[in-house]
PDB file of C-alpha atoms in Angstrom:
ATOM      1  CA  MET N   1     145.315 130.071  79.492  1.00 39.00           C
ATOM      2  CA  GLU N   2     142.703 128.755  77.042  1.00 36.00           C
ATOM      3  CA  LYS N   3     145.294 128.454  74.259  1.00 41.00           C
ATOM      4  CA  ALA N   4     147.680 126.652  76.595  1.00 38.00           C
ATOM      5  CA  ALA N   5     144.947 124.241  77.679  1.00 37.00           C
ATOM      6  CA  SER N   6     144.020 123.545  74.056  1.00 41.00           C
ATOM      7  CA  LEU N   7     147.653 122.888  73.143  1.00 39.00           C
ATOM      8  CA  LEU N   8     148.110 120.564  76.108  1.00 35.00           C
ATOM      9  CA  SER N   9     144.958 118.657  75.157  1.00 40.00           C
ATOM     10  CA  SER N  10     146.229 118.198  71.609  1.00 44.00           C
ATOM     11  CA  LEU N  11     149.605 116.976  72.816  1.00 41.00           C
ATOM     12  CA  LEU N  12     148.003 114.456  75.139  1.00 42.00           C
ATOM     13  CA  LEU N  13     145.939 113.120  72.260  1.00 50.00           C
ATOM     14  CA  GLY N  14     149.198 112.473  70.497  1.00 47.00           C
ATOM     15  CA  GLY N  15     148.725 114.295  67.259  1.00 44.00           C
ATOM     16  CA  GLY N  16     147.541 117.886  67.268  1.00 47.00           C
ATOM     17  CA  GLU N  17     144.004 117.017  66.123  1.00 47.00           C
ATOM     18  CA  SER N  18     141.009 118.914  67.399  1.00 53.00           C
ATOM     19  CA  PRO N  19     140.205 118.005  71.011  1.00 74.00           C
ATOM     20  CA  GLU N  20     136.560 117.601  70.000  1.00 94.00           C
ATOM     21  CA  PRO N  21     135.786 113.925  69.325  1.00 98.00           C
ATOM     22  CA  ALA N  22     134.007 112.977  66.115  1.00 98.00           C
ATOM     23  CA  ALA N  23     132.350 109.948  67.715  1.00 98.00           C
ATOM     24  CA  VAL N  24     132.522 107.571  70.648  1.00 98.00           C
ATOM     25  CA  VAL N  25     133.053 103.808  70.752  1.00 98.00           C
ATOM     26  CA  LYS N  26     129.638 102.319  71.535  1.00 98.00           C
ATOM     27  CA  SER N  27     130.463  98.603  71.269  1.00 98.00           C
ATOM     28  CA  ILE N  28     133.369  96.297  70.497  1.00 98.00           C
ATOM     29  CA  PHE N  29     132.742  92.918  68.890  1.00 98.00           C
ATOM     30  CA  ILE N  30     135.058  89.919  68.608  1.00 98.00           C
ATOM     31  CA  TYR N  31     134.311  86.930  66.369  1.00 98.00           C
ATOM     32  CA  PRO N  32     136.569  84.135  67.674  1.00 98.00           C
ATOM     33  CA  ILE N  33     135.313  81.628  65.083  1.00 98.00           C
ATOM     34  CA  LYS N  34     134.962  82.950  61.560  1.00 98.00           C
ATOM     35  CA  SER N  35     131.298  83.358  60.516  1.00 98.00           C
ATOM     36  CA  CYS N  36     129.941  82.348  63.936  1.00 98.00           C
ATOM     37  CA  LYS N  37     128.238  84.652  66.434  1.00 98.00           C
ATOM     38  CA  GLY N  38     130.252  87.526  67.777  1.00 98.00           C
ATOM     39  CA  ILE N  39     130.665  88.524  71.388  1.00 98.00           C
ATOM     40  CA  SER N  40     130.430  92.025  72.803  1.00 98.00           C
ATOM     41  CA  VAL N  41     133.317  92.979  75.096  1.00 97.00           C
ATOM     42  CA  PRO N  42     134.022  96.093  77.185  1.00 97.00           C
ATOM     43  CA  GLN N  43     137.639  96.262  76.003  1.00 97.00           C
ATOM     44  CA  ALA N  44     139.844  94.592  73.433  1.00 97.00           C
ATOM     45  CA  PRO N  45     143.651  94.405  73.241  1.00 96.00           C
ATOM     46  CA  ILE N  46     145.189  94.905  69.813  1.00 95.00           C
ATOM     47  CA  THR N  47     147.699  92.394  68.483  1.00 95.00           C
ATOM     48  CA  ALA N  48     149.720  92.162  65.276  1.00 95.00           C
ATOM     49  CA  THR N  49     146.702  90.631  63.508  1.00 96.00           C
ATOM     50  CA  GLY N  50     143.785  92.633  64.913  1.00 97.00           C
ATOM     51  CA  PHE N  51     141.826  92.292  68.135  1.00 97.00           C
ATOM     52  CA  ARG N  52     142.998  89.416  70.295  1.00 96.00           C
ATOM     53  CA  TRP N  53     141.069  86.220  69.472  1.00 97.00           C
ATOM     54  CA  ASP N  54     139.263  87.729  66.468  1.00 98.00           C
ATOM     55  CA  ARG N  55     138.812  85.133  63.698  1.00 98.00           C
ATOM     56  CA  GLN N  56     141.526  82.975  65.258  1.00 98.00           C
ATOM     57  CA  TRP N  57     139.451  79.833  64.599  1.00 98.00           C
ATOM     58  CA  MET N  58     137.664  78.651  61.495  1.00 98.00           C
ATOM     59  CA  VAL N  59     135.374  75.798  60.511  1.00 98.00           C
ATOM     60  CA  VAL N  60     136.614  73.977  57.405  1.00 98.00           C
ATOM     61  CA  ASN N  61     135.153  71.329  55.136  1.00 97.00           C
ATOM     62  CA  SER N  62     136.695  67.956  54.315  1.00 96.00           C
ATOM     63  CA  LYS N  63     139.101  69.633  51.868  1.00 97.00           C
ATOM     64  CA  GLY N  64     140.285  72.215  54.407  1.00 98.00           C
ATOM     65  CA  ARG N  65     138.428  75.092  52.755  1.00 98.00           C
ATOM     66  CA  ALA N  66     136.848  77.810  54.905  1.00 98.00           C
ATOM     67  CA  TYR N  67     133.202  77.218  55.756  1.00 96.00           C
ATOM     68  CA  THR N  68     131.297  80.525  55.985  1.00 97.00           C
ATOM     69  CA  GLN N  69     127.760  81.845  56.211  1.00 97.00           C
ATOM     70  CA  ARG N  70     127.806  82.372  52.457  1.00 95.00           C
ATOM     71  CA  VAL N  71     127.687  78.585  52.110  1.00 94.00           C
ATOM     72  CA  GLU N  72     126.131  77.586  55.454  1.00 96.00           C
ATOM     73  CA  PRO N  73     123.956  80.293  57.078  1.00 97.00           C
ATOM     74  CA  ARG N  74     123.516  78.126  60.196  1.00 97.00           C
ATOM     75  CA  LEU N  75     127.001  79.154  61.286  1.00 98.00           C
ATOM     76  CA  ALA N  76     125.165  82.223  62.616  1.00 98.00           C
ATOM     77  CA  LEU N  77     123.596  79.946  65.247  1.00 98.00           C
ATOM     78  CA  VAL N  78     126.940  78.870  66.726  1.00 98.00           C
ATOM     79  CA  GLU N  79     127.550  80.862  69.918  1.00 98.00           C
ATOM     80  CA  VAL N  80     130.963  81.438  71.432  1.00 98.00           C
ATOM     81  CA  GLU N  81     131.779  82.339  75.033  1.00 97.00           C
ATOM     82  CA  MET N  82     135.192  83.531  76.191  1.00 96.00           C
ATOM     83  CA  PRO N  83     136.331  84.131  79.789  1.00 93.00           C
ATOM     84  CA  PRO N  84     136.594  87.862  80.618  1.00 91.00           C
ATOM     85  CA  GLU N  85     140.214  87.346  81.662  1.00 90.00           C
ATOM     86  CA  ALA N  86     141.051  86.556  78.040  1.00 92.00           C
ATOM     87  CA  PHE N  87     140.717  90.248  77.222  1.00 93.00           C
ATOM     88  CA  ALA N  88     142.950  91.521  80.014  1.00 89.00           C
ATOM     89  CA  GLU N  89     146.050  93.422  78.950  1.00 83.00           C
ATOM     90  CA  ASP N  90     148.332  90.976  80.782  1.00 80.00           C
ATOM     91  CA  TRP N  91     146.702  87.826  79.405  1.00 76.00           C
ATOM     92  CA  ARG N  92     149.942  86.465  77.953  1.00 68.00           C
ATOM     93  CA  GLU N  93     151.580  86.668  81.378  1.00 68.00           C
ATOM     94  CA  ARG N  94     148.644  84.726  82.843  1.00 68.00           C
ATOM     95  CA  ALA N  95     148.439  82.174  80.031  1.00 66.00           C
ATOM     96  CA  LEU N  96     150.864  79.610  81.420  1.00 63.00           C
ATOM     97  CA  THR N  97     149.036  79.462  84.750  1.00 66.00           C
ATOM     98  CA  TRP N  98     145.747  78.987  82.908  1.00 61.00           C
ATOM     99  CA  ARG N  99     146.546  75.571  81.487  1.00 58.00           C
ATOM    100  CA  SER N 100     144.959  73.708  84.394  1.00 55.00           C
ATOM    101  CA  THR N 101     142.080  76.079  85.206  1.00 63.00           C
ATOM    102  CA  PRO N 102     138.463  75.692  84.039  1.00 58.00           C
ATOM    103  CA  ASP N 103     138.430  79.306  82.833  1.00 66.00           C
ATOM    104  CA  ALA N 104     141.055  78.618  80.185  1.00 88.00           C
ATOM    105  CA  HIS N 105     138.466  77.506  77.631  1.00 93.00           C
ATOM    106  CA  MET N 106     136.352  78.854  74.824  1.00 96.00           C
ATOM    107  CA  VAL N 107     132.849  77.389  75.152  1.00 98.00           C
ATOM    108  CA  ILE N 108     130.843  76.740  71.973  1.00 98.00           C
ATOM    109  CA  ARG N 109     127.084  76.172  71.871  1.00 98.00           C
ATOM    110  CA  ALA N 110     124.475  75.590  69.179  1.00 98.00           C
ATOM    111  CA  PRO N 111     120.796  74.521  69.104  1.00 98.00           C
ATOM    112  CA  GLY N 112     120.395  70.845  69.943  1.00 98.00           C
ATOM    113  CA  MET N 113     124.039  70.439  70.883  1.00 98.00           C
ATOM    114  CA  GLY N 114     125.797  70.115  74.215  1.00 98.00           C
ATOM    115  CA  PRO N 115     128.547  72.618  75.034  1.00 98.00           C
ATOM    116  CA  LEU N 116     131.965  72.114  73.464  1.00 98.00           C
ATOM    117  CA  LYS N 117     135.029  73.331  75.350  1.00 97.00           C
ATOM    118  CA  ILE N 118     138.151  74.330  73.450  1.00 97.00           C
ATOM    119  CA  PRO N 119     141.316  75.014  75.494  1.00 94.00           C
ATOM    120  CA  LEU N 120     142.818  78.439  74.893  1.00 93.00           C
ATOM    121  CA  VAL N 121     146.290  77.198  75.800  1.00 89.00           C
ATOM    122  CA  ALA N 122     147.080  73.697  74.570  1.00 88.00           C
ATOM    123  CA  GLU N 123     149.408  71.722  72.342  1.00 89.00           C
ATOM    124  CA  ARG N 124     147.700  70.722  69.096  1.00 94.00           C
ATOM    125  CA  ALA N 125     148.580  68.725  66.020  1.00 96.00           C
ATOM    126  CA  THR N 126     149.091  70.549  62.742  1.00 97.00           C
ATOM    127  CA  VAL N 127     146.990  70.063  59.634  1.00 97.00           C
ATOM    128  CA  ASP N 128     148.109  71.243  56.186  1.00 97.00           C
ATOM    129  CA  ASP N 129     146.260  72.585  53.150  1.00 97.00           C
ATOM    130  CA  ILE N 130     143.924  74.913  55.032  1.00 98.00           C
ATOM    131  CA  SER N 131     142.618  77.741  52.867  1.00 98.00           C
ATOM    132  CA  VAL N 132     140.518  80.893  53.053  1.00 98.00           C
ATOM    133  CA  TRP N 133     140.137  83.097  49.993  1.00 95.00           C
ATOM    134  CA  GLU N 134     143.590  83.565  48.436  1.00 94.00           C
ATOM    135  CA  TRP N 135     145.545  82.211  51.440  1.00 97.00           C
ATOM    136  CA  SER N 136     146.548  78.631  52.145  1.00 98.00           C
ATOM    137  CA  GLY N 137     148.815  77.145  54.771  1.00 98.00           C
ATOM    138  CA  SER N 138     148.901  75.036  57.897  1.00 98.00           C
ATOM    139  CA  ALA N 139     146.805  75.403  61.037  1.00 98.00           C
ATOM    140  CA  TYR N 140     146.271  73.746  64.387  1.00 98.00           C
ATOM    141  CA  ASP N 141     143.612  71.039  64.382  1.00 98.00           C
ATOM    142  CA  GLU N 142     141.314  71.293  67.412  1.00 98.00           C
ATOM    143  CA  GLY N 143     140.842  67.548  67.457  1.00 97.00           C
ATOM    144  CA  ALA N 144     138.357  64.739  67.002  1.00 98.00           C
ATOM    145  CA  GLU N 145     135.814  65.900  69.585  1.00 98.00           C
ATOM    146  CA  ALA N 146     135.475  69.309  67.930  1.00 98.00           C
ATOM    147  CA  ALA N 147     135.301  67.701  64.488  1.00 98.00           C
ATOM    148  CA  GLU N 148     132.527  65.358  65.614  1.00 98.00           C
ATOM    149  CA  TRP N 149     130.605  68.230  67.251  1.00 98.00           C
ATOM    150  CA  PHE N 150     130.622  70.422  64.129  1.00 98.00           C
ATOM    151  CA  SER N 151     130.062  67.489  61.762  1.00 98.00           C
ATOM    152  CA  THR N 152     127.007  66.444  63.763  1.00 98.00           C
ATOM    153  CA  PHE N 153     125.579  69.959  63.806  1.00 98.00           C
ATOM    154  CA  PHE N 154     126.020  70.599  60.085  1.00 97.00           C
ATOM    155  CA  GLY N 155     125.464  67.044  58.884  1.00 97.00           C
ATOM    156  CA  ILE N 156     128.653  66.957  56.784  1.00 97.00           C
ATOM    157  CA  PRO N 157     132.332  66.340  57.627  1.00 97.00           C
ATOM    158  CA  THR N 158     133.835  69.487  59.125  1.00 98.00           C
ATOM    159  CA  ARG N 159     136.716  70.361  61.423  1.00 98.00           C
ATOM    160  CA  LEU N 160     137.661  73.268  63.655  1.00 98.00           C
ATOM    161  CA  VAL N 161     141.110  74.722  63.082  1.00 98.00           C
ATOM    162  CA  ARG N 162     143.109  77.505  64.722  1.00 98.00           C
ATOM    163  CA  PHE N 163     145.455  79.935  63.016  1.00 98.00           C
ATOM    164  CA  LYS N 164     149.087  78.913  63.512  1.00 97.00           C
ATOM    165  CA  GLU N 165     150.448  82.355  64.278  1.00 93.00           C
ATOM    166  CA  VAL N 166     153.939  81.176  65.269  1.00 91.00           C
ATOM    167  CA  LEU N 167     154.688  79.893  61.763  1.00 94.00           C
ATOM    168  CA  GLU N 168     152.086  81.297  59.375  1.00 97.00           C
ATOM    169  CA  THR N 169     151.541  84.848  58.116  1.00 97.00           C
ATOM    170  CA  ARG N 170     148.526  86.146  56.251  1.00 98.00           C
ATOM    171  CA  LEU N 171     149.066  89.627  54.853  1.00 97.00           C
ATOM    172  CA  THR N 172     146.370  92.126  53.958  1.00 97.00           C
ATOM    173  CA  ASP N 173     145.923  93.107  50.311  1.00 96.00           C
ATOM    174  CA  PRO N 174     149.015  95.221  49.467  1.00 96.00           C
ATOM    175  CA  ASP N 175     146.947  97.319  47.068  1.00 96.00           C
ATOM    176  CA  TYR N 176     145.240  98.805  50.120  1.00 97.00           C
ATOM    177  CA  SER N 177     147.615  98.340  53.069  1.00 97.00           C
ATOM    178  CA  GLN N 178     151.181  97.071  53.043  1.00 95.00           C
ATOM    179  CA  GLY N 179     152.849  95.121  55.818  1.00 95.00           C
ATOM    180  CA  TYR N 180     149.717  94.502  57.918  1.00 97.00           C
ATOM    181  CA  LYS N 181     148.581  91.041  58.977  1.00 97.00           C
ATOM    182  CA  THR N 182     145.330  89.311  59.817  1.00 98.00           C
ATOM    183  CA  MET N 183     144.190  85.788  60.689  1.00 98.00           C
ATOM    184  CA  PHE N 184     141.007  84.292  59.206  1.00 98.00           C
ATOM    185  CA  SER N 185     139.080  87.537  58.612  1.00 97.00           C
ATOM    186  CA  ASP N 186     137.901  88.129  55.057  1.00 96.00           C
ATOM    187  CA  GLY N 187     140.696  90.557  54.321  1.00 95.00           C
ATOM    188  CA  PHE N 188     141.483  93.171  56.970  1.00 98.00           C
ATOM    189  CA  PRO N 189     141.910  93.136  60.755  1.00 98.00           C
ATOM    190  CA  PHE N 190     139.209  95.688  61.690  1.00 98.00           C
ATOM    191  CA  LEU N 191     135.805  96.821  60.440  1.00 98.00           C
ATOM    192  CA  ILE N 192     134.203 100.023  61.715  1.00 98.00           C
ATOM    193  CA  ALA N 193     130.583 101.116  61.319  1.00 98.00           C
ATOM    194  CA  SER N 194     128.358 103.674  63.004  1.00 98.00           C
ATOM    195  CA  GLN N 195     125.010 103.501  64.744  1.00 98.00           C
ATOM    196  CA  GLY N 196     123.971 106.554  62.734  1.00 98.00           C
ATOM    197  CA  SER N 197     124.494 104.652  59.485  1.00 98.00           C
ATOM    198  CA  LEU N 198     122.299 101.790  60.670  1.00 98.00           C
ATOM    199  CA  ASP N 199     119.620 104.169  61.934  1.00 98.00           C
ATOM    200  CA  ALA N 200     119.559 105.948  58.569  1.00 98.00           C
ATOM    201  CA  LEU N 201     119.217 102.628  56.743  1.00 98.00           C
ATOM    202  CA  ASN N 202     116.465 101.425  59.065  1.00 98.00           C
ATOM    203  CA  GLU N 203     114.456 104.571  58.404  1.00 98.00           C
ATOM    204  CA  ILE N 204     113.908 103.428  54.825  1.00 97.00           C
ATOM    205  CA  LEU N 205     113.800  99.655  55.270  1.00 97.00           C
ATOM    206  CA  LYS N 206     110.353  98.128  55.581  1.00 96.00           C
ATOM    207  CA  GLU N 207     111.653  95.899  58.382  1.00 96.00           C
ATOM    208  CA  PRO N 208     114.490  97.326  60.521  1.00 97.00           C
ATOM    209  CA  ILE N 209     117.551  95.142  61.054  1.00 98.00           C
ATOM    210  CA  PRO N 210     120.138  95.009  63.875  1.00 98.00           C
ATOM    211  CA  MET N 211     123.811  95.844  63.497  1.00 98.00           C
ATOM    212  CA  ASN N 212     124.820  92.182  63.810  1.00 98.00           C
ATOM    213  CA  ARG N 213     123.913  91.770  60.129  1.00 98.00           C
ATOM    214  CA  PHE N 214     127.027  93.781  59.258  1.00 98.00           C
ATOM    215  CA  ARG N 215     129.380  92.180  61.809  1.00 98.00           C
ATOM    216  CA  PRO N 216     131.591  95.178  62.684  1.00 98.00           C
ATOM    217  CA  ASN N 217     134.467  95.058  65.153  1.00 98.00           C
ATOM    218  CA  ILE N 218     134.096  98.668  66.253  1.00 98.00           C
ATOM    219  CA  LEU N 219     130.659 100.279  66.481  1.00 99.00           C
ATOM    220  CA  VAL N 220     130.711 104.029  67.003  1.00 98.00           C
ATOM    221  CA  ASP N 221     127.962 106.502  67.817  1.00 98.00           C
ATOM    222  CA  ARG N 222     127.304 110.260  67.973  1.00 98.00           C
ATOM    223  CA  CYS N 223     128.365 110.917  64.391  1.00 98.00           C
ATOM    224  CA  HIS N 224     126.497 111.607  61.161  1.00 98.00           C
ATOM    225  CA  PRO N 225     125.333 108.634  59.096  1.00 98.00           C
ATOM    226  CA  TYR N 226     128.083 107.190  56.891  1.00 98.00           C
ATOM    227  CA  SER N 227     130.643 109.703  58.128  1.00 98.00           C
ATOM    228  CA  GLU N 228     132.929 106.732  58.856  1.00 98.00           C
ATOM    229  CA  ASP N 229     133.285 106.313  55.073  1.00 98.00           C
ATOM    230  CA  LEU N 230     135.515 109.374  54.949  1.00 98.00           C
ATOM    231  CA  TRP N 231     137.757 108.676  57.952  1.00 98.00           C
ATOM    232  CA  LYS N 232     141.264 108.343  56.563  1.00 98.00           C
ATOM    233  CA  THR N 233     143.132 108.536  59.879  1.00 98.00           C
ATOM    234  CA  ILE N 234     141.518 108.299  63.285  1.00 98.00           C
ATOM    235  CA  LYS N 235     142.796 107.999  66.823  1.00 98.00           C
ATOM    236  CA  ILE N 236     141.213 105.937  69.608  1.00 98.00           C
ATOM    237  CA  ASN N 237     142.953 105.837  73.002  1.00 96.00           C
ATOM    238  CA  LYS N 238     146.182 107.138  71.402  1.00 95.00           C
ATOM    239  CA  LEU N 239     146.116 104.332  68.821  1.00 97.00           C
ATOM    240  CA  THR N 240     146.133 105.321  65.157  1.00 98.00           C
ATOM    241  CA  PHE N 241     143.776 103.566  62.753  1.00 98.00           C
ATOM    242  CA  LEU N 242     143.857 104.013  58.990  1.00 98.00           C
ATOM    243  CA  GLY N 243     140.772 103.698  56.816  1.00 98.00           C
ATOM    244  CA  VAL N 244     141.988 101.595  53.892  1.00 98.00           C
ATOM    245  CA  LYS N 245     138.934 100.284  52.038  1.00 98.00           C
ATOM    246  CA  LEU N 246     135.170 100.654  52.003  1.00 98.00           C
ATOM    247  CA  CYS N 247     133.589  97.341  52.933  1.00 98.00           C
ATOM    248  CA  GLY N 248     131.834  95.814  49.955  1.00 97.00           C
ATOM    249  CA  ARG N 249     129.022  93.678  51.276  1.00 97.00           C
ATOM    250  CA  CYS N 250     128.293  90.108  50.227  1.00 95.00           C
ATOM    251  CA  LYS N 251     125.052  88.270  50.973  1.00 95.00           C
ATOM    252  CA  VAL N 252     125.784  87.828  54.704  1.00 97.00           C
ATOM    253  CA  PRO N 253     123.841  91.011  55.692  1.00 98.00           C
ATOM    254  CA  ARG N 254     120.784  89.285  54.221  1.00 97.00           C
ATOM    255  CA  ILE N 255     121.088  86.461  56.779  1.00 98.00           C
ATOM    256  CA  ASN N 256     119.100  86.794  59.996  1.00 97.00           C
ATOM    257  CA  GLN N 257     121.777  86.275  62.645  1.00 97.00           C
ATOM    258  CA  ASP N 258     119.217  85.074  65.193  1.00 96.00           C
ATOM    259  CA  ASN N 259     117.795  82.174  63.188  1.00 97.00           C
ATOM    260  CA  GLY N 260     120.213  81.663  60.278  1.00 97.00           C
ATOM    261  CA  ILE N 261     117.489  82.255  57.678  1.00 97.00           C
ATOM    262  CA  PRO N 262     118.506  84.388  54.686  1.00 95.00           C
ATOM    263  CA  SER N 263     116.357  87.004  52.961  1.00 91.00           C
ATOM    264  CA  THR N 264     116.299  86.991  49.184  1.00 89.00           C
ATOM    265  CA  THR N 265     116.701  90.752  48.813  1.00 94.00           C
ATOM    266  CA  GLU N 266     117.086  92.963  51.885  1.00 97.00           C
ATOM    267  CA  PRO N 267     118.950  94.976  52.924  1.00 98.00           C
ATOM    268  CA  THR N 268     120.936  94.667  49.673  1.00 97.00           C
ATOM    269  CA  GLU N 269     118.123  95.869  47.432  1.00 97.00           C
ATOM    270  CA  THR N 270     117.663  99.053  49.460  1.00 97.00           C
ATOM    271  CA  LEU N 271     121.423  99.642  49.771  1.00 97.00           C
ATOM    272  CA  LEU N 272     121.706  99.474  45.985  1.00 96.00           C
ATOM    273  CA  THR N 273     119.620 102.628  45.710  1.00 96.00           C
ATOM    274  CA  PHE N 274     122.100 104.824  47.578  1.00 97.00           C
ATOM    275  CA  ARG N 275     125.168 102.821  48.656  1.00 98.00           C
ATOM    276  CA  SER N 276     126.324 101.294  45.369  1.00 97.00           C
ATOM    277  CA  ASP N 277     129.444 101.918  43.268  1.00 94.00           C
ATOM    278  CA  GLU N 278     127.343 103.825  40.796  1.00 95.00           C
ATOM    279  CA  VAL N 279     126.154 106.256  43.458  1.00 96.00           C
ATOM    280  CA  LEU N 280     129.196 106.555  45.749  1.00 96.00           C
ATOM    281  CA  ARG N 281     132.080 106.160  43.299  1.00 96.00           C
ATOM    282  CA  PRO N 282     130.846 107.380  39.906  1.00 95.00           C
ATOM    283  CA  SER N 283     134.340 108.037  38.512  1.00 95.00           C
ATOM    284  CA  HIS N 284     135.451 104.427  39.119  1.00 94.00           C
ATOM    285  CA  LYS N 285     134.666 101.186  37.365  1.00 91.00           C
ATOM    286  CA  ASN N 286     131.440  99.730  38.695  1.00 87.00           C
ATOM    287  CA  LYS N 287     132.146  96.531  40.659  1.00 86.00           C
ATOM    288  CA  ARG N 288     128.425  95.963  41.310  1.00 87.00           C
ATOM    289  CA  GLN N 289     129.055  96.354  45.031  1.00 94.00           C
ATOM    290  CA  VAL N 290     127.160  97.948  47.889  1.00 97.00           C
ATOM    291  CA  TYR N 291     129.090  99.408  50.809  1.00 98.00           C
ATOM    292  CA  PHE N 292     128.532  99.577  54.548  1.00 98.00           C
ATOM    293  CA  GLY N 293     131.357 100.329  56.976  1.00 98.00           C
ATOM    294  CA  GLN N 294     135.076 100.721  56.374  1.00 98.00           C
ATOM    295  CA  ASN N 295     138.032  98.380  56.807  1.00 98.00           C
ATOM    296  CA  LEU N 296     140.825  99.581  59.072  1.00 98.00           C
ATOM    297  CA  VAL N 297     144.379  98.743  60.031  1.00 98.00           C
ATOM    298  CA  CYS N 298     146.133  99.917  63.195  1.00 98.00           C
ATOM    299  CA  LYS N 299     149.606 101.476  62.941  1.00 97.00           C
ATOM    300  CA  GLU N 300     150.621 100.242  66.372  1.00 95.00           C
ATOM    301  CA  SER N 301     150.031  96.634  65.329  1.00 94.00           C
ATOM    302  CA  LEU N 302     153.310  96.877  63.398  1.00 92.00           C
ATOM    303  CA  SER N 303     155.224  97.446  66.625  1.00 86.00           C
ATOM    304  CA  ALA N 304     156.651  94.604  68.670  1.00 62.00           C
ATOM    305  CA  ASN N 305     155.773  96.362  71.919  1.00 61.00           C
ATOM    306  CA  GLY N 306     152.254  95.378  72.958  1.00 55.00           C
ATOM    307  CA  ASN N 307     151.931  97.409  76.141  1.00 61.00           C
ATOM    308  CA  GLY N 308     148.917  99.715  76.297  1.00 70.00           C
ATOM    309  CA  ARG N 309     147.470  98.685  72.949  1.00 92.00           C
ATOM    310  CA  ILE N 310     143.837  98.464  73.961  1.00 96.00           C
ATOM    311  CA  ILE N 311     140.570 100.240  73.197  1.00 97.00           C
ATOM    312  CA  ARG N 312     137.500 100.383  75.388  1.00 98.00           C
ATOM    313  CA  VAL N 313     133.805 101.061  75.087  1.00 98.00           C
ATOM    314  CA  GLY N 314     133.343 104.758  75.763  1.00 98.00           C
ATOM    315  CA  ASP N 315     136.639 105.806  74.175  1.00 98.00           C
ATOM    316  CA  ALA N 316     136.488 108.972  72.097  1.00 98.00           C
ATOM    317  CA  VAL N 317     137.181 108.808  68.352  1.00 98.00           C
ATOM    318  CA  TYR N 318     139.247 111.655  66.911  1.00 98.00           C
ATOM    319  CA  VAL N 319     139.523 112.242  63.171  1.00 98.00           C
ATOM    320  CA  LEU N 320     143.004 113.339  62.071  1.00 97.00           C
ATOM    321  CA  GLN N 321     142.516 113.096  58.302  1.00 98.00           C
ATOM    322  CA  SER N 322     139.481 112.691  56.080  1.00 98.00           C
ATOM    323  CA  PHE N 323     138.868 111.801  52.460  1.00 97.00           C
ATOM    324  CA  SER N 324     137.249 114.640  50.545  1.00 96.00           C
ATOM    325  CA  SER N 325     134.409 112.459  49.224  1.00 96.00           C
ATOM    326  CA  SER N 326     133.337 108.846  48.987  1.00 94.00           C
ATOM    327  CA  ASP N 327     134.532 108.875  45.388  1.00 95.00           C
ATOM    328  CA  GLU N 328     138.082 109.257  46.730  1.00 97.00           C
ATOM    329  CA  VAL N 329     137.907 106.383  49.220  1.00 96.00           C
ATOM    330  CA  PRO N 330     139.565 103.121  48.118  1.00 96.00           C
ATOM    331  CA  ALA N 331     137.103 100.281  47.558  1.00 95.00           C
TER     332      ALA N 331
END
C-alpha cells in the first residue's frame, strides 16, 4: 500500500520526483513598471512572457531609452497598485467588461504627487524607437497625463510606455534559454530567491536588509541558504521551471527601496567575499560579478493553452534535477 501511495503521489506531481518538497512558495512579487516598487500577490498567472503584468510598463527618457534605478534611484519610490481581479485566471474573459469600470486601472503614487490612473484595457497610440538593453522596437504610449506626471516627479522629460505584445517580441538570451520571451525585464521572465539565502547574508551584514533589495518574483522558504543556485528543474503546481542563469547583481541591491537612497558599498562588498565569480565559479572566466538568486523560464509558457497556468503562495516546490555544484551553473 505504501509503495502504491508513493507512486500515485509521484504521478500526480507530474514527473516521478520525490513527493517531499524542497521548499515552499513564501511570496510572489510582480513589478508592473520596470524599476518601480513591486506588489505582493497571493497568486500569479503565467503568460508567454512571465507573470501577468510583470514589467509590462517602463519609464523612458526623451530618447525612448529605459529609465531604471541604476540611473534614477527614486524610481524605487513609485508605488503601483493593481486590482485583485487582474490576477484572476479568467481575467482575459473579464477584460472587455472592465473597460467602463473604475477597477480597470493601475494606480500609481509617489511622494508629493497625486494618484495617476492608467487604464488596463484601452486603445493607445504607438511610439517607435523604444529601447531596453539590446532590444528596441515600438510600444504603446500611455499619454500626455502620464508623461507630465513622471516628468514632474523626476524633473526631466520622461514618458510611460507599455509593451506592445501583439506586434513585438523580446526573446531571452539564446545562450541560456532558446525560444522564451519576456517584456521589459532585464533579461529573463522569472527570478527566484530564498528566505534562507537572505537570512544567511543578514547574519554577516552589519545592517540587515530586506528582500526587496533583490527584487525576486518568487520567494521561497524552508530550504538551505543558496540551495536555489543548484535547481536545474523544479516543479510548482505542476508547472515546470528551468534554472537557466545565476543572477549577477548590479548596484540596485545597494539602493534602499524605502527611501531611494543608495549605499556606496553594501551588500555588494560583503557578497564579494563569498558570492563572487572567483568563489562560486573558479573554473570560469571571472566576470567580476556577485550572485544572488537564479533566473528561470517556465516550460508551459511556450504553450498556447493558458488554462491552469498559475502559482500560489503556499505551493510546494519540488526539485526534479539539480546542478552538481555552483561551478556548473550557467552565469
